[in-house]
């Protein structure tokens, strides 16, 4: 139980994929303008990261490693992630068309979200067990969603702030992202 707790704290706060590992920055900046779309994107990323961690672990240890074809890891993982994203895209388009329109081009971009590929490769490189890999993918998705929602909330509030014209939009978003990264850096001092 303490292992799961440490894995959660590490993936969500200490080694957050966006603010500590600097992975997945494109959707972090692109989809964090509105809270609704940020929440939808976060849920989609949690699902894709969890499923990608599960399937890529099975592919690595039951297909690539036994047949000594580990050099195909990146291609196999990217094909798996692309298939999962297509599945999520079809489900969201069918079930929540307004969210599908709000996410726009960023939903298919989960395929190229390096955080999803990153979690799959980190699971293998750190020799996590099957259950640990699934939980690591899930917690990494929660960490991604957490910072996406915080950023979206801040950006929505800044819409009403009296900012100079030169600071509106991306400049203030980058400053906020830097401040959030500094704040999350404080978690790296935790000893667990």
PDB file of C-alpha atoms in Angstrom, residues 3-186:
ATOM      1  CA  UNK A   3       4.360   1.590  -2.605  1.00  0.00           C
ATOM      2  CA  UNK A   4       1.168   2.718  -4.341  1.00  0.00           C
ATOM      3  CA  UNK A   5       1.069   5.895  -2.249  1.00  0.00           C
ATOM      4  CA  UNK A   6       4.689   6.714  -3.130  1.00  0.00           C
ATOM      5  CA  UNK A   7       4.015   6.007  -6.820  1.00  0.00           C
ATOM      6  CA  UNK A   8       1.005   8.355  -6.730  1.00  0.00           C
ATOM      7  CA  UNK A   9       2.808  11.211  -4.962  1.00  0.00           C
ATOM      8  CA  UNK A  10       5.795  10.830  -7.284  1.00  0.00           C
ATOM      9  CA  UNK A  11       3.787  10.788 -10.531  1.00  0.00           C
ATOM     10  CA  UNK A  12       1.299  13.504  -9.547  1.00  0.00           C
ATOM     11  CA  UNK A  13       3.487  16.003  -7.707  1.00  0.00           C
ATOM     12  CA  UNK A  14       7.226  15.296  -7.596  1.00  0.00           C
ATOM     13  CA  UNK A  15       7.847  14.011 -11.140  1.00  0.00           C
ATOM     14  CA  UNK A  16       4.841  15.640 -12.782  1.00  0.00           C
ATOM     15  CA  UNK A  17       5.062  14.995 -16.515  1.00  0.00           C
ATOM     16  CA  UNK A  18       4.309  18.600 -17.485  1.00  0.00           C
ATOM     17  CA  UNK A  19       6.076  20.666 -14.832  1.00  0.00           C
ATOM     18  CA  UNK A  20       9.018  18.436 -13.858  1.00  0.00           C
ATOM     19  CA  UNK A  21       9.670  16.289 -16.938  1.00  0.00           C
ATOM     20  CA  UNK A  22       8.462  18.940 -19.434  1.00  0.00           C
ATOM     21  CA  UNK A  23       6.457  16.445 -21.496  1.00  0.00           C
ATOM     22  CA  UNK A  24       3.051  17.227 -23.021  1.00  0.00           C
ATOM     23  CA  UNK A  25       3.554  20.987 -23.170  1.00  0.00           C
ATOM     24  CA  UNK A  26       1.608  21.447 -26.428  1.00  0.00           C
ATOM     25  CA  UNK A  27      -1.825  20.446 -25.042  1.00  0.00           C
ATOM     26  CA  UNK A  28      -0.895  22.063 -21.706  1.00  0.00           C
ATOM     27  CA  UNK A  29      -0.691  25.486 -23.357  1.00  0.00           C
ATOM     28  CA  UNK A  30      -3.174  24.845 -26.193  1.00  0.00           C
ATOM     29  CA  UNK A  31      -6.136  23.397 -24.275  1.00  0.00           C
ATOM     30  CA  UNK A  32      -5.845  25.368 -21.048  1.00  0.00           C
ATOM     31  CA  UNK A  33      -7.885  28.388 -22.140  1.00  0.00           C
ATOM     32  CA  UNK A  34     -11.227  27.035 -20.878  1.00  0.00           C
ATOM     33  CA  UNK A  35     -11.877  24.877 -17.832  1.00  0.00           C
ATOM     34  CA  UNK A  36     -14.418  22.629 -19.577  1.00  0.00           C
ATOM     35  CA  UNK A  37     -12.145  21.677 -22.441  1.00  0.00           C
ATOM     36  CA  UNK A  38      -9.197  21.246 -20.047  1.00  0.00           C
ATOM     37  CA  UNK A  39     -11.213  18.806 -17.942  1.00  0.00           C
ATOM     38  CA  UNK A  40     -12.295  16.858 -21.037  1.00  0.00           C
ATOM     39  CA  UNK A  41      -8.735  16.704 -22.335  1.00  0.00           C
ATOM     40  CA  UNK A  42      -7.508  15.605 -18.919  1.00  0.00           C
ATOM     41  CA  UNK A  43      -9.990  12.740 -18.768  1.00  0.00           C
ATOM     42  CA  UNK A  44      -9.010  11.634 -22.284  1.00  0.00           C
ATOM     43  CA  UNK A  45      -5.298  11.743 -21.357  1.00  0.00           C
ATOM     44  CA  UNK A  46      -5.900   9.757 -18.129  1.00  0.00           C
ATOM     45  CA  UNK A  47      -7.652   7.053 -20.142  1.00  0.00           C
ATOM     46  CA  UNK A  48      -5.029   6.976 -22.899  1.00  0.00           C
ATOM     47  CA  UNK A  49      -2.080   6.986 -20.453  1.00  0.00           C
ATOM     48  CA  UNK A  50      -3.578   4.173 -18.371  1.00  0.00           C
ATOM     49  CA  UNK A  51      -4.463   2.021 -21.368  1.00  0.00           C
ATOM     50  CA  UNK A  52      -1.176   2.781 -23.131  1.00  0.00           C
ATOM     51  CA  UNK A  53       0.762   1.765 -20.005  1.00  0.00           C
ATOM     52  CA  UNK A  54      -1.183  -1.479 -19.817  1.00  0.00           C
ATOM     53  CA  UNK A  55      -0.939  -2.490 -23.464  1.00  0.00           C
ATOM     54  CA  UNK A  56       2.650  -1.371 -24.045  1.00  0.00           C
ATOM     55  CA  UNK A  57       3.807  -3.312 -20.954  1.00  0.00           C
ATOM     56  CA  UNK A  58       2.192  -6.453 -22.364  1.00  0.00           C
ATOM     57  CA  UNK A  59       3.700  -5.798 -25.811  1.00  0.00           C
ATOM     58  CA  UNK A  60       7.156  -5.218 -24.335  1.00  0.00           C
ATOM     59  CA  UNK A  61       7.285  -8.275 -22.077  1.00  0.00           C
ATOM     60  CA  UNK A  62       5.238 -10.763 -24.147  1.00  0.00           C
ATOM     61  CA  UNK A  63       6.146  -9.802 -27.714  1.00  0.00           C
ATOM     62  CA  UNK A  64       9.227  -7.603 -28.069  1.00  0.00           C
ATOM     63  CA  UNK A  65      11.455  -9.089 -25.342  1.00  0.00           C
ATOM     64  CA  UNK A  66      10.808 -12.833 -25.995  1.00  0.00           C
ATOM     65  CA  UNK A  67      11.454 -12.481 -29.728  1.00  0.00           C
ATOM     66  CA  UNK A  68      14.417 -10.136 -29.164  1.00  0.00           C
ATOM     67  CA  UNK A  69      12.892  -7.370 -31.293  1.00  0.00           C
ATOM     68  CA  UNK A  70      13.172  -4.578 -28.754  1.00  0.00           C
ATOM     69  CA  UNK A  71      14.371  -2.214 -31.482  1.00  0.00           C
ATOM     70  CA  UNK A  72      10.715  -2.002 -32.606  1.00  0.00           C
ATOM     71  CA  UNK A  73       9.649  -0.579 -29.218  1.00  0.00           C
ATOM     72  CA  UNK A  74       9.062   3.002 -30.362  1.00  0.00           C
ATOM     73  CA  UNK A  75       7.080   1.997 -33.456  1.00  0.00           C
ATOM     74  CA  UNK A  76       4.979  -0.530 -31.545  1.00  0.00           C
ATOM     75  CA  UNK A  77       4.251   1.958 -28.760  1.00  0.00           C
ATOM     76  CA  UNK A  78       3.324   4.777 -31.153  1.00  0.00           C
ATOM     77  CA  UNK A  79       0.960   2.488 -33.100  1.00  0.00           C
ATOM     78  CA  UNK A  80      -0.669   1.424 -29.826  1.00  0.00           C
ATOM     79  CA  UNK A  81      -1.095   5.024 -28.660  1.00  0.00           C
ATOM     80  CA  UNK A  82      -2.477   6.124 -32.048  1.00  0.00           C
ATOM     81  CA  UNK A  83      -5.049   3.326 -31.939  1.00  0.00           C
ATOM     82  CA  UNK A  84      -6.134   4.288 -28.430  1.00  0.00           C
ATOM     83  CA  UNK A  85      -6.471   7.957 -29.386  1.00  0.00           C
ATOM     84  CA  UNK A  86      -8.600   7.040 -32.411  1.00  0.00           C
ATOM     85  CA  UNK A  87     -10.848   5.037 -30.099  1.00  0.00           C
ATOM     86  CA  UNK A  88     -11.146   7.927 -27.610  1.00  0.00           C
ATOM     87  CA  UNK A  89     -11.813  10.385 -30.451  1.00  0.00           C
ATOM     88  CA  UNK A  90     -14.654   8.249 -31.813  1.00  0.00           C
ATOM     89  CA  UNK A  91     -16.214   7.822 -28.352  1.00  0.00           C
ATOM     90  CA  UNK A  92     -16.049  11.549 -27.525  1.00  0.00           C
ATOM     91  CA  UNK A  93     -17.386  12.512 -30.970  1.00  0.00           C
ATOM     92  CA  UNK A  94     -20.327  10.166 -30.483  1.00  0.00           C
ATOM     93  CA  UNK A  95     -21.025  10.789 -26.776  1.00  0.00           C
ATOM     94  CA  UNK A  96     -20.057  14.481 -26.227  1.00  0.00           C
ATOM     95  CA  UNK A  97     -20.028  16.355 -29.559  1.00  0.00           C
ATOM     96  CA  UNK A  98     -19.650  19.768 -27.871  1.00  0.00           C
ATOM     97  CA  UNK A  99     -16.481  18.619 -26.110  1.00  0.00           C
ATOM     98  CA  UNK A 100     -15.254  17.115 -29.383  1.00  0.00           C
ATOM     99  CA  UNK A 101     -15.655  20.519 -31.067  1.00  0.00           C
ATOM    100  CA  UNK A 102     -14.070  22.348 -28.113  1.00  0.00           C
ATOM    101  CA  UNK A 103     -10.981  20.116 -28.142  1.00  0.00           C
ATOM    102  CA  UNK A 104     -10.611  20.541 -31.892  1.00  0.00           C
ATOM    103  CA  UNK A 105      -7.213  19.612 -33.248  1.00  0.00           C
ATOM    104  CA  UNK A 106      -5.784  18.927 -29.796  1.00  0.00           C
ATOM    105  CA  UNK A 107      -7.658  15.638 -29.389  1.00  0.00           C
ATOM    106  CA  UNK A 108      -5.851  13.895 -32.288  1.00  0.00           C
ATOM    107  CA  UNK A 109      -2.673  15.510 -31.035  1.00  0.00           C
ATOM    108  CA  UNK A 110      -2.761  13.198 -27.992  1.00  0.00           C
ATOM    109  CA  UNK A 111      -1.222  10.743 -30.462  1.00  0.00           C
ATOM    110  CA  UNK A 112       1.852  12.931 -30.643  1.00  0.00           C
ATOM    111  CA  UNK A 113       1.711  13.856 -26.969  1.00  0.00           C
ATOM    112  CA  UNK A 114       5.150  12.898 -25.811  1.00  0.00           C
ATOM    113  CA  UNK A 115       3.849  12.445 -22.246  1.00  0.00           C
ATOM    114  CA  UNK A 116       1.873   9.369 -23.328  1.00  0.00           C
ATOM    115  CA  UNK A 117       4.863   7.816 -25.093  1.00  0.00           C
ATOM    116  CA  UNK A 118       7.065   8.980 -22.220  1.00  0.00           C
ATOM    117  CA  UNK A 119       5.054   7.169 -19.543  1.00  0.00           C
ATOM    118  CA  UNK A 120       5.137   3.949 -21.576  1.00  0.00           C
ATOM    119  CA  UNK A 121       8.914   4.096 -22.020  1.00  0.00           C
ATOM    120  CA  UNK A 122       9.539   5.128 -18.385  1.00  0.00           C
ATOM    121  CA  UNK A 123       7.469   2.127 -17.213  1.00  0.00           C
ATOM    122  CA  UNK A 124       9.790  -0.183 -19.145  1.00  0.00           C
ATOM    123  CA  UNK A 125      13.039   1.638 -18.296  1.00  0.00           C
ATOM    124  CA  UNK A 126      12.236   1.637 -14.560  1.00  0.00           C
ATOM    125  CA  UNK A 127      11.282  -2.086 -14.718  1.00  0.00           C
ATOM    126  CA  UNK A 128       7.878  -1.509 -13.145  1.00  0.00           C
ATOM    127  CA  UNK A 129       5.659  -4.548 -12.617  1.00  0.00           C
ATOM    128  CA  UNK A 130       2.419  -4.876 -14.574  1.00  0.00           C
ATOM    129  CA  UNK A 131       0.286  -3.388 -11.780  1.00  0.00           C
ATOM    130  CA  UNK A 132       2.824  -0.643 -11.069  1.00  0.00           C
ATOM    131  CA  UNK A 133       2.886   0.287 -14.774  1.00  0.00           C
ATOM    132  CA  UNK A 134      -0.913   0.592 -14.898  1.00  0.00           C
ATOM    133  CA  UNK A 135      -0.981   2.690 -11.719  1.00  0.00           C
ATOM    134  CA  UNK A 136       1.938   4.836 -12.885  1.00  0.00           C
ATOM    135  CA  UNK A 137       0.088   5.607 -16.138  1.00  0.00           C
ATOM    136  CA  UNK A 138      -3.087   6.426 -14.218  1.00  0.00           C
ATOM    137  CA  UNK A 139      -1.334   8.678 -11.691  1.00  0.00           C
ATOM    138  CA  UNK A 140       0.695  10.398 -14.422  1.00  0.00           C
ATOM    139  CA  UNK A 141      -2.601  11.176 -16.179  1.00  0.00           C
ATOM    140  CA  UNK A 142      -4.015  12.599 -12.955  1.00  0.00           C
ATOM    141  CA  UNK A 143      -0.933  14.784 -12.553  1.00  0.00           C
ATOM    142  CA  UNK A 144      -1.298  15.988 -16.137  1.00  0.00           C
ATOM    143  CA  UNK A 145      -4.997  16.746 -15.557  1.00  0.00           C
ATOM    144  CA  UNK A 146      -4.271  18.534 -12.274  1.00  0.00           C
ATOM    145  CA  UNK A 147      -1.856  21.036 -13.797  1.00  0.00           C
ATOM    146  CA  UNK A 148      -4.070  21.440 -16.885  1.00  0.00           C
ATOM    147  CA  UNK A 149      -7.066  22.347 -14.708  1.00  0.00           C
ATOM    148  CA  UNK A 150      -5.047  24.717 -12.508  1.00  0.00           C
ATOM    149  CA  UNK A 151      -3.684  26.441 -15.600  1.00  0.00           C
ATOM    150  CA  UNK A 152      -7.160  26.690 -17.181  1.00  0.00           C
ATOM    151  CA  UNK A 153      -8.607  28.169 -13.992  1.00  0.00           C
ATOM    152  CA  UNK A 154      -5.864  30.775 -13.818  1.00  0.00           C
ATOM    153  CA  UNK A 155      -6.189  31.667 -17.498  1.00  0.00           C
ATOM    154  CA  UNK A 156      -9.964  32.055 -17.206  1.00  0.00           C
ATOM    155  CA  UNK A 157      -9.490  34.432 -14.271  1.00  0.00           C
ATOM    156  CA  UNK A 158      -6.894  36.397 -16.210  1.00  0.00           C
ATOM    157  CA  UNK A 159      -9.448  37.079 -18.951  1.00  0.00           C
ATOM    158  CA  UNK A 160     -10.929  39.637 -16.555  1.00  0.00           C
ATOM    159  CA  UNK A 161      -7.618  41.019 -15.295  1.00  0.00           C
ATOM    160  CA  UNK A 162      -6.345  44.407 -16.353  1.00  0.00           C
ATOM    161  CA  UNK A 163      -3.206  43.370 -18.201  1.00  0.00           C
ATOM    162  CA  UNK A 164      -1.114  45.378 -20.659  1.00  0.00           C
ATOM    163  CA  UNK A 165      -1.856  44.369 -24.261  1.00  0.00           C
ATOM    164  CA  UNK A 166       1.641  42.983 -24.698  1.00  0.00           C
ATOM    165  CA  UNK A 167       1.101  40.508 -21.830  1.00  0.00           C
ATOM    166  CA  UNK A 168      -2.301  39.140 -22.907  1.00  0.00           C
ATOM    167  CA  UNK A 169      -2.538  35.599 -24.281  1.00  0.00           C
ATOM    168  CA  UNK A 170       0.585  33.479 -24.577  1.00  0.00           C
ATOM    169  CA  UNK A 171       3.079  35.757 -22.758  1.00  0.00           C
ATOM    170  CA  UNK A 172       1.153  35.626 -19.481  1.00  0.00           C
ATOM    171  CA  UNK A 173       0.456  31.896 -20.043  1.00  0.00           C
ATOM    172  CA  UNK A 174       4.190  31.197 -20.279  1.00  0.00           C
ATOM    173  CA  UNK A 175       4.890  33.262 -17.154  1.00  0.00           C
ATOM    174  CA  UNK A 176       2.190  31.350 -15.249  1.00  0.00           C
ATOM    175  CA  UNK A 177       3.595  28.024 -16.515  1.00  0.00           C
ATOM    176  CA  UNK A 178       7.044  29.012 -15.252  1.00  0.00           C
ATOM    177  CA  UNK A 179       5.658  30.027 -11.839  1.00  0.00           C
ATOM    178  CA  UNK A 180       3.743  26.731 -11.595  1.00  0.00           C
ATOM    179  CA  UNK A 181       6.903  24.783 -12.468  1.00  0.00           C
ATOM    180  CA  UNK A 182       8.761  26.626  -9.693  1.00  0.00           C
ATOM    181  CA  UNK A 183       5.959  25.881  -7.245  1.00  0.00           C
ATOM    182  CA  UNK A 184       5.954  22.162  -8.134  1.00  0.00           C
ATOM    183  CA  UNK A 185       9.762  22.135  -7.834  1.00  0.00           C
ATOM    184  CA  UNK A 186       9.164  22.530  -4.104  1.00  0.00           C
TER     185      UNK A 186
END
